[in-house]
Amino acid sequence: KHDIEGYPTVKWGDPSDLVDYEGEREYDDMKKFAEENLKPMCSPANFELCDEEKKSQISDFRAMGSTNLESKVKQVKKQMKKVSSDFDKRMERLEEEQGEVEEELNELEKKKKDKISETKRKTGFPLMQAVLEEKGNTTKDEL
């Protein structure tokens, strides 16, 4: 009902539109948040706390028949479910693409290392560098 996905989950606000608490979880931080934010809010039960726009919405909804209002609620829930589903599908595609990109990056990194090793082996680079050091030149350029 309130989209709780894990524990501990802290929700706050209008009981008909709870939102996730995103703040710190230390006692002093939560106490300060509660003192500043947890108070009566605009709702059908606290109509006098609403601005004119919200009062108008509540009045319009109150004027609707229960069947019509229930139908509207179902319609909006369906829209929100579609948005969530579309988002989840896109996230899955992005995660798949991320996995493919990570594989490609790993392959490129391996090819780079292999190419460097091959270059060193074919040119005798380690020995070349050791002889250079032996001759008194101790400067090393790292790859």
GROMACS .gro file of N, CA and C in nm:
model
  429
    1LYS      N    1   0.083  -0.120   0.000
    1LYS     CA    2   0.000   0.000   0.000
    1LYS      C    3   0.087   0.126   0.000
    2HIS      N    4   0.196   0.125   0.075
    2HIS     CA    5   0.280   0.244   0.087
    2HIS      C    6   0.416   0.228   0.021
    3ASP      N    7   0.431   0.126  -0.065
    3ASP     CA    8   0.555   0.103  -0.141
    3ASP      C    9   0.678   0.089  -0.053
    4ILE      N   10   0.667   0.013   0.053
    4ILE     CA   11   0.783  -0.012   0.138
    4ILE      C   12   0.861  -0.126   0.075
    5GLU      N   13   0.989  -0.099   0.046
    5GLU     CA   14   1.071  -0.196  -0.024
    5GLU      C   15   1.178  -0.258   0.065
    6GLY      N   16   1.203  -0.204   0.179
    6GLY     CA   17   1.305  -0.257   0.268
    6GLY      C   18   1.289  -0.198   0.407
    7TYR      N   19   1.359  -0.254   0.501
    7TYR     CA   20   1.350  -0.206   0.638
    7TYR      C   21   1.487  -0.164   0.685
    8PRO      N   22   1.505  -0.064   0.765
    8PRO     CA   23   1.395   0.022   0.808
    8PRO      C   24   1.361   0.127   0.702
    9THR      N   25   1.234   0.141   0.675
    9THR     CA   26   1.185   0.243   0.583
    9THR      C   27   1.107   0.344   0.666
   10VAL      N   28   1.140   0.470   0.648
   10VAL     CA   29   1.069   0.576   0.720
   10VAL      C   30   0.994   0.658   0.616
   11LYS      N   31   0.864   0.665   0.634
   11LYS     CA   32   0.779   0.745   0.545
   11LYS      C   33   0.718   0.856   0.629
   12TRP      N   34   0.688   0.967   0.563
   12TRP     CA   35   0.629   1.078   0.636
   12TRP      C   36   0.540   1.158   0.542
   13GLY      N   37   0.459   1.243   0.599
   13GLY     CA   38   0.374   1.332   0.521
   13GLY      C   39   0.228   1.295   0.532
   14ASP      N   40   0.152   1.340   0.435
   14ASP     CA   41   0.009   1.313   0.429
   14ASP      C   42  -0.010   1.162   0.419
   15PRO      N   43  -0.091   1.103   0.505
   15PRO     CA   44  -0.112   0.958   0.499
   15PRO      C   45  -0.157   0.907   0.362
   16SER      N   46  -0.219   0.992   0.283
   16SER     CA   47  -0.262   0.949   0.150
   16SER      C   48  -0.153   0.968   0.045
   17ASP      N   49  -0.041   1.030   0.084
   17ASP     CA   50   0.068   1.054  -0.011
   17ASP      C   51   0.202   1.055   0.063
   18LEU      N   52   0.233   0.943   0.130
   18LEU     CA   53   0.357   0.935   0.208
   18LEU      C   54   0.478   0.940   0.116
   19VAL      N   55   0.584   1.002   0.165
   19VAL     CA   56   0.709   1.011   0.090
   19VAL      C   57   0.821   0.952   0.176
   20ASP      N   58   0.927   0.907   0.110
   20ASP     CA   59   1.042   0.850   0.181
   20ASP      C   60   1.117   0.958   0.256
   21TYR      N   61   1.157   0.926   0.378
   21TYR     CA   62   1.247   1.013   0.454
   21TYR      C   63   1.387   0.987   0.402
   22GLU      N   64   1.453   1.092   0.354
   22GLU     CA   65   1.585   1.079   0.293
   22GLU      C   66   1.697   1.134   0.381
   23GLY      N   67   1.663   1.179   0.500
   23GLY     CA   68   1.763   1.243   0.585
   23GLY      C   69   1.850   1.145   0.661
   24GLU      N   70   1.932   1.201   0.749
   24GLU     CA   71   2.023   1.123   0.832
   24GLU      C   72   1.942   1.041   0.933
   25ARG      N   73   2.000   0.933   0.982
   25ARG     CA   74   1.928   0.843   1.073
   25ARG      C   75   1.970   0.860   1.219
   26GLU      N   76   2.055   0.955   1.248
   26GLU     CA   77   2.094   0.980   1.386
   26GLU      C   78   1.977   1.046   1.460
   27TYR      N   79   1.969   1.020   1.590
   27TYR     CA   80   1.858   1.069   1.670
   27TYR      C   81   1.840   1.219   1.658
   28ASP      N   82   1.947   1.296   1.676
   28ASP     CA   83   1.935   1.442   1.673
   28ASP      C   84   1.885   1.492   1.537
   29ASP      N   85   1.934   1.430   1.429
   29ASP     CA   86   1.891   1.470   1.295
   29ASP      C   87   1.742   1.440   1.274
   30MET      N   88   1.700   1.322   1.318
   30MET     CA   89   1.559   1.284   1.301
   30MET      C   90   1.469   1.369   1.390
   31LYS      N   91   1.516   1.401   1.508
   31LYS     CA   92   1.438   1.485   1.600
   31LYS      C   93   1.418   1.623   1.539
   32LYS      N   94   1.525   1.680   1.485
   32LYS     CA   95   1.516   1.812   1.421
   32LYS      C   96   1.421   1.807   1.302
   33PHE      N   97   1.433   1.703   1.219
   33PHE     CA   98   1.344   1.688   1.105
   33PHE      C   99   1.198   1.682   1.150
   34ALA      N  100   1.173   1.602   1.254
   34ALA     CA  101   1.037   1.587   1.305
   34ALA      C  102   0.982   1.720   1.355
   35GLU      N  103   1.062   1.794   1.429
   35GLU     CA  104   1.018   1.924   1.483
   35GLU      C  105   0.986   2.023   1.371
   36GLU      N  106   1.063   2.017   1.262
   36GLU     CA  107   1.046   2.113   1.153
   36GLU      C  108   0.939   2.071   1.052
   37ASN      N  109   0.914   1.941   1.039
   37ASN     CA  110   0.829   1.895   0.929
   37ASN      C  111   0.703   1.820   0.967
   38LEU      N  112   0.702   1.754   1.082
   38LEU     CA  113   0.586   1.672   1.116
   38LEU      C  114   0.482   1.756   1.188
   39LYS      N  115   0.385   1.795   1.110
   39LYS     CA  116   0.276   1.879   1.160
   39LYS      C  117   0.154   1.850   1.073
   40PRO      N  118   0.037   1.893   1.115
   40PRO     CA  119  -0.081   1.871   1.030
   40PRO      C  120  -0.059   1.932   0.892
   41MET      N  121  -0.106   1.860   0.790
   41MET     CA  122  -0.088   1.904   0.652
   41MET      C  123  -0.223   1.911   0.583
   42CYS      N  124  -0.222   1.976   0.469
   42CYS     CA  125  -0.341   1.984   0.387
   42CYS      C  126  -0.391   1.844   0.354
   43SER      N  127  -0.518   1.820   0.378
   43SER     CA  128  -0.582   1.693   0.345
   43SER      C  129  -0.733   1.715   0.359
   44PRO      N  130  -0.813   1.621   0.314
   44PRO     CA  131  -0.957   1.638   0.335
   44PRO      C  132  -0.991   1.656   0.484
   45ALA      N  133  -0.916   1.592   0.572
   45ALA     CA  134  -0.941   1.605   0.716
   45ALA      C  135  -0.892   1.738   0.772
   46ASN      N  136  -0.798   1.802   0.702
   46ASN     CA  137  -0.744   1.933   0.745
   46ASN      C  138  -0.762   2.035   0.633
   47PHE      N  139  -0.884   2.045   0.586
   47PHE     CA  140  -0.918   2.128   0.472
   47PHE      C  141  -0.873   2.273   0.490
   48GLU      N  142  -0.885   2.323   0.612
   48GLU     CA  143  -0.851   2.464   0.640
   48GLU      C  144  -0.701   2.493   0.620
   49LEU      N  145  -0.618   2.390   0.617
   49LEU     CA  146  -0.474   2.410   0.598
   49LEU      C  147  -0.433   2.415   0.450
   50CYS      N  148  -0.530   2.395   0.362
   50CYS     CA  149  -0.500   2.386   0.219
   50CYS      C  150  -0.501   2.523   0.153
   51ASP      N  151  -0.420   2.536   0.047
   51ASP     CA  152  -0.427   2.657  -0.034
   51ASP      C  153  -0.549   2.644  -0.126
   52GLU      N  154  -0.578   2.749  -0.200
   52GLU     CA  155  -0.699   2.752  -0.282
   52GLU      C  156  -0.700   2.641  -0.389
   53GLU      N  157  -0.587   2.615  -0.447
   53GLU     CA  158  -0.580   2.510  -0.550
   53GLU      C  159  -0.616   2.374  -0.492
   54LYS      N  160  -0.559   2.341  -0.377
   54LYS     CA  161  -0.587   2.212  -0.314
   54LYS      C  162  -0.732   2.206  -0.264
   55LYS      N  163  -0.782   2.318  -0.212
   55LYS     CA  164  -0.922   2.321  -0.169
   55LYS      C  165  -1.015   2.294  -0.287
   56SER      N  166  -0.982   2.351  -0.401
   56SER     CA  167  -1.063   2.330  -0.521
   56SER      C  168  -1.059   2.183  -0.563
   57GLN      N  169  -0.941   2.124  -0.561
   57GLN     CA  170  -0.928   1.982  -0.597
   57GLN      C  171  -1.010   1.894  -0.503
   58ILE      N  172  -0.996   1.918  -0.374
   58ILE     CA  173  -1.070   1.839  -0.275
   58ILE      C  174  -1.220   1.855  -0.297
   59SER      N  175  -1.263   1.977  -0.320
   59SER     CA  176  -1.406   2.002  -0.343
   59SER      C  177  -1.455   1.929  -0.468
   60ASP      N  178  -1.376   1.933  -0.574
   60ASP     CA  179  -1.413   1.862  -0.697
   60ASP      C  180  -1.422   1.712  -0.672
   61PHE      N  181  -1.326   1.657  -0.600
   61PHE     CA  182  -1.327   1.514  -0.572
   61PHE      C  183  -1.445   1.477  -0.481
   62ARG      N  184  -1.476   1.561  -0.386
   62ARG     CA  185  -1.591   1.535  -0.297
   62ARG      C  186  -1.722   1.538  -0.374
   63ALA      N  187  -1.728   1.620  -0.479
   63ALA     CA  188  -1.851   1.631  -0.559
   63ALA      C  189  -1.871   1.510  -0.651
   64MET      N  190  -1.768   1.435  -0.676
   64MET     CA  191  -1.777   1.317  -0.763
   64MET      C  192  -1.846   1.202  -0.689
   65GLY      N  193  -1.914   1.119  -0.764
   65GLY     CA  194  -1.971   0.998  -0.705
   65GLY      C  195  -1.859   0.900  -0.672
   66SER      N  196  -1.885   0.812  -0.577
   66SER     CA  197  -1.783   0.716  -0.534
   66SER      C  198  -1.735   0.628  -0.649
   67THR      N  199  -1.827   0.584  -0.734
   67THR     CA  200  -1.790   0.497  -0.845
   67THR      C  201  -1.698   0.571  -0.942
   68ASN      N  202  -1.733   0.695  -0.975
   68ASN     CA  203  -1.651   0.775  -1.066
   68ASN      C  204  -1.515   0.805  -1.004
   69LEU      N  205  -1.514   0.838  -0.877
   69LEU     CA  206  -1.388   0.868  -0.809
   69LEU      C  207  -1.300   0.744  -0.802
   70GLU      N  208  -1.361   0.630  -0.773
   70GLU     CA  209  -1.286   0.504  -0.769
   70GLU      C  210  -1.227   0.472  -0.906
   71SER      N  211  -1.303   0.498  -1.010
   71SER     CA  212  -1.256   0.476  -1.147
   71SER      C  213  -1.136   0.565  -1.178
   72LYS      N  214  -1.144   0.692  -1.136
   72LYS     CA  215  -1.033   0.786  -1.158
   72LYS      C  216  -0.909   0.740  -1.082
   73VAL      N  217  -0.927   0.693  -0.959
   73VAL     CA  218  -0.814   0.644  -0.879
   73VAL      C  219  -0.748   0.526  -0.949
   74LYS      N  220  -0.829   0.432  -0.998
   74LYS     CA  221  -0.775   0.316  -1.069
   74LYS      C  222  -0.700   0.359  -1.195
   75GLN      N  223  -0.754   0.458  -1.265
   75GLN     CA  224  -0.691   0.508  -1.388
   75GLN      C  225  -0.553   0.567  -1.357
   76VAL      N  226  -0.544   0.648  -1.253
   76VAL     CA  227  -0.416   0.709  -1.216
   76VAL      C  228  -0.318   0.603  -1.168
   77LYS      N  229  -0.367   0.506  -1.090
   77LYS     CA  230  -0.279   0.397  -1.044
   77LYS      C  231  -0.225   0.320  -1.164
   78LYS      N  232  -0.309   0.298  -1.264
   78LYS     CA  233  -0.266   0.227  -1.385
   78LYS      C  234  -0.158   0.307  -1.457
   79GLN      N  235  -0.176   0.439  -1.466
   79GLN     CA  236  -0.075   0.525  -1.529
   79GLN      C  237   0.057   0.518  -1.453
   80MET      N  238   0.049   0.524  -1.320
   80MET     CA  239   0.171   0.520  -1.239
   80MET      C  240   0.239   0.384  -1.251
   81LYS      N  241   0.160   0.276  -1.258
   81LYS     CA  242   0.216   0.142  -1.274
   81LYS      C  243   0.288   0.131  -1.408
   82LYS      N  244   0.232   0.190  -1.513
   82LYS     CA  245   0.296   0.188  -1.645
   82LYS      C  246   0.427   0.265  -1.642
   83VAL      N  247   0.427   0.382  -1.580
   83VAL     CA  248   0.550   0.461  -1.568
   83VAL      C  249   0.656   0.379  -1.496
   84SER      N  250   0.617   0.315  -1.387
   84SER     CA  251   0.711   0.234  -1.311
   84SER      C  252   0.761   0.116  -1.393
   85SER      N  253   0.671   0.050  -1.463
   85SER     CA  254   0.707  -0.065  -1.546
   85SER      C  255   0.802  -0.023  -1.659
   86ASP      N  256   0.769   0.088  -1.727
   86ASP     CA  257   0.855   0.139  -1.834
   86ASP      C  258   0.994   0.172  -1.781
   87PHE      N  259   0.998   0.233  -1.663
   87PHE     CA  260   1.125   0.268  -1.600
   87PHE      C  261   1.205   0.141  -1.569
   88ASP      N  262   1.138   0.042  -1.509
   88ASP     CA  263   1.206  -0.082  -1.473
   88ASP      C  264   1.261  -0.153  -1.597
   89LYS      N  265   1.183  -0.155  -1.705
   89LYS     CA  266   1.230  -0.218  -1.829
   89LYS      C  267   1.352  -0.145  -1.883
   90ARG      N  268   1.350  -0.013  -1.880
   90ARG     CA  269   1.464   0.066  -1.928
   90ARG      C  270   1.586   0.041  -1.840
   91MET      N  271   1.564   0.032  -1.709
   91MET     CA  272   1.676   0.004  -1.617
   91MET      C  273   1.736  -0.132  -1.649
   92GLU      N  274   1.652  -0.233  -1.676
   92GLU     CA  275   1.703  -0.366  -1.711
   92GLU      C  276   1.788  -0.360  -1.837
   93ARG      N  277   1.740  -0.286  -1.939
   93ARG     CA  278   1.817  -0.273  -2.063
   93ARG      C  279   1.950  -0.204  -2.037
   94LEU      N  280   1.947  -0.098  -1.957
   94LEU     CA  281   2.070  -0.026  -1.926
   94LEU      C  282   2.168  -0.115  -1.849
   95GLU      N  283   2.116  -0.195  -1.755
   95GLU     CA  284   2.202  -0.285  -1.680
   95GLU      C  285   2.264  -0.390  -1.771
   96GLU      N  286   2.185  -0.440  -1.868
   96GLU     CA  287   2.239  -0.535  -1.965
   96GLU      C  288   2.349  -0.468  -2.048
   97GLU      N  289   2.319  -0.346  -2.095
   97GLU     CA  290   2.418  -0.272  -2.174
   97GLU      C  291   2.543  -0.246  -2.092
   98GLN      N  292   2.524  -0.213  -1.965
   98GLN     CA  293   2.638  -0.188  -1.876
   98GLN      C  294   2.724  -0.313  -1.866
   99GLY      N  295   2.659  -0.428  -1.852
   99GLY     CA  296   2.734  -0.554  -1.845
   99GLY      C  297   2.812  -0.578  -1.972
  100GLU      N  298   2.749  -0.550  -2.087
  100GLU     CA  299   2.817  -0.567  -2.215
  100GLU      C  300   2.936  -0.471  -2.227
  101VAL      N  301   2.917  -0.348  -2.185
  101VAL     CA  302   3.024  -0.248  -2.192
  101VAL      C  303   3.138  -0.289  -2.099
  102GLU      N  304   3.104  -0.337  -1.979
  102GLU     CA  305   3.208  -0.381  -1.885
  102GLU      C  306   3.287  -0.497  -1.943
  103GLU      N  307   3.217  -0.590  -2.008
  103GLU     CA  308   3.287  -0.702  -2.073
  103GLU      C  309   3.381  -0.650  -2.181
  104GLU      N  310   3.331  -0.556  -2.262
  104GLU     CA  311   3.414  -0.500  -2.369
  104GLU      C  312   3.535  -0.427  -2.312
  105LEU      N  313   3.514  -0.352  -2.206
  105LEU     CA  314   3.626  -0.282  -2.142
  105LEU      C  315   3.729  -0.381  -2.088
  106ASN      N  316   3.681  -0.488  -2.026
  106ASN     CA  317   3.773  -0.591  -1.975
  106ASN      C  318   3.852  -0.655  -2.089
  107GLU      N  319   3.784  -0.681  -2.199
  107GLU     CA  320   3.853  -0.739  -2.316
  107GLU      C  321   3.956  -0.641  -2.371
  108LEU      N  322   3.921  -0.513  -2.378
  108LEU     CA  323   4.016  -0.413  -2.428
  108LEU      C  324   4.137  -0.401  -2.336
  109GLU      N  325   4.111  -0.403  -2.207
  109GLU     CA  326   4.220  -0.394  -2.109
  109GLU      C  327   4.313  -0.514  -2.124
  110LYS      N  328   4.255  -0.635  -2.142
  110LYS     CA  329   4.337  -0.755  -2.162
  110LYS      C  330   4.416  -0.743  -2.292
  111LYS      N  331   4.354  -0.695  -2.399
  111LYS     CA  332   4.425  -0.679  -2.527
  111LYS      C  333   4.540  -0.581  -2.513
  112LYS      N  334   4.516  -0.473  -2.438
  112LYS     CA  335   4.622  -0.373  -2.416
  112LYS      C  336   4.739  -0.437  -2.343
  113LYS      N  337   4.711  -0.509  -2.236
  113LYS     CA  338   4.818  -0.573  -2.159
  113LYS      C  339   4.891  -0.676  -2.245
  114ASP      N  340   4.814  -0.754  -2.320
  114ASP     CA  341   4.877  -0.854  -2.408
  114ASP      C  342   4.966  -0.787  -2.512
  115LYS      N  343   4.920  -0.678  -2.571
  115LYS     CA  344   4.997  -0.607  -2.674
  115LYS      C  345   5.125  -0.548  -2.614
  116ILE      N  346   5.114  -0.492  -2.494
  116ILE     CA  347   5.233  -0.438  -2.427
  116ILE      C  348   5.331  -0.551  -2.397
  117SER      N  349   5.279  -0.664  -2.345
  117SER     CA  350   5.367  -0.778  -2.316
  117SER      C  351   5.433  -0.829  -2.443
  118GLU      N  352   5.357  -0.838  -2.551
  118GLU     CA  353   5.412  -0.884  -2.679
  118GLU      C  354   5.521  -0.788  -2.729
  119THR      N  355   5.495  -0.659  -2.718
  119THR     CA  356   5.593  -0.559  -2.761
  119THR      C  357   5.720  -0.571  -2.679
  120LYS      N  358   5.707  -0.587  -2.549
  120LYS     CA  359   5.824  -0.603  -2.463
  120LYS      C  360   5.902  -0.728  -2.502
  121ARG      N  361   5.829  -0.838  -2.523
  121ARG     CA  362   5.894  -0.965  -2.555
  121ARG      C  363   5.965  -0.957  -2.690
  122LYS      N  364   5.897  -0.903  -2.792
  122LYS     CA  365   5.955  -0.898  -2.927
  122LYS      C  366   6.076  -0.804  -2.935
  123THR      N  367   6.075  -0.700  -2.857
  123THR     CA  368   6.183  -0.601  -2.866
  123THR      C  369   6.294  -0.626  -2.764
  124GLY      N  370   6.270  -0.717  -2.669
  124GLY     CA  371   6.370  -0.739  -2.565
  124GLY      C  372   6.374  -0.621  -2.469
  125PHE      N  373   6.265  -0.551  -2.457
  125PHE     CA  374   6.259  -0.428  -2.377
  125PHE      C  375   6.313  -0.444  -2.235
  126PRO      N  376   6.274  -0.549  -2.160
  126PRO     CA  377   6.326  -0.559  -2.024
  126PRO      C  378   6.479  -0.566  -2.020
  127LEU      N  379   6.535  -0.642  -2.113
  127LEU     CA  380   6.682  -0.651  -2.119
  127LEU      C  381   6.742  -0.519  -2.164
  128MET      N  382   6.676  -0.457  -2.261
  128MET     CA  383   6.721  -0.327  -2.311
  128MET      C  384   6.729  -0.227  -2.196
  129GLN      N  385   6.625  -0.225  -2.114
  129GLN     CA  386   6.620  -0.132  -2.002
  129GLN      C  387   6.725  -0.169  -1.898
  130ALA      N  388   6.745  -0.298  -1.872
  130ALA     CA  389   6.845  -0.342  -1.774
  130ALA      C  390   6.985  -0.302  -1.818
  131VAL      N  391   7.016  -0.316  -1.949
  131VAL     CA  392   7.147  -0.277  -2.000
  131VAL      C  393   7.165  -0.126  -1.988
  132LEU      N  394   7.059  -0.051  -2.016
  132LEU     CA  395   7.066   0.094  -2.002
  132LEU      C  396   7.098   0.132  -1.858
  133GLU      N  397   7.034   0.066  -1.762
  133GLU     CA  398   7.061   0.091  -1.620
  133GLU      C  399   7.205   0.053  -1.585
  134GLU      N  400   7.249  -0.057  -1.642
  134GLU     CA  401   7.384  -0.103  -1.618
  134GLU      C  402   7.486   0.002  -1.664
  135LYS      N  403   7.455   0.072  -1.772
  135LYS     CA  404   7.544   0.175  -1.824
  135LYS      C  405   7.539   0.303  -1.741
  136GLY      N  406   7.457   0.302  -1.637
  136GLY     CA  407   7.457   0.418  -1.548
  136GLY      C  408   7.339   0.510  -1.566
  137ASN      N  409   7.257   0.484  -1.660
  137ASN     CA  410   7.137   0.566  -1.677
  137ASN      C  411   7.024   0.499  -1.599
  138THR      N  412   6.981   0.563  -1.492
  138THR     CA  413   6.882   0.502  -1.404
  138THR      C  414   6.742   0.559  -1.425
  139THR      N  415   6.724   0.640  -1.525
  139THR     CA  416   6.590   0.696  -1.547
  139THR      C  417   6.500   0.588  -1.605
  140LYS      N  418   6.382   0.575  -1.545
  140LYS     CA  419   6.284   0.477  -1.591
  140LYS      C  420   6.158   0.552  -1.629
  141ASP      N  421   6.110   0.522  -1.746
  141ASP     CA  422   5.981   0.574  -1.786
  141ASP      C  423   5.882   0.461  -1.771
  142GLU      N  424   5.784   0.481  -1.689
  142GLU     CA  425   5.682   0.379  -1.666
  142GLU      C  426   5.571   0.396  -1.768
  143LEU      N  427   5.514   0.286  -1.810
  143LEU     CA  428   5.399   0.289  -1.899
  143LEU      C  429   5.275   0.311  -1.819
   0.00000   0.00000   0.00000
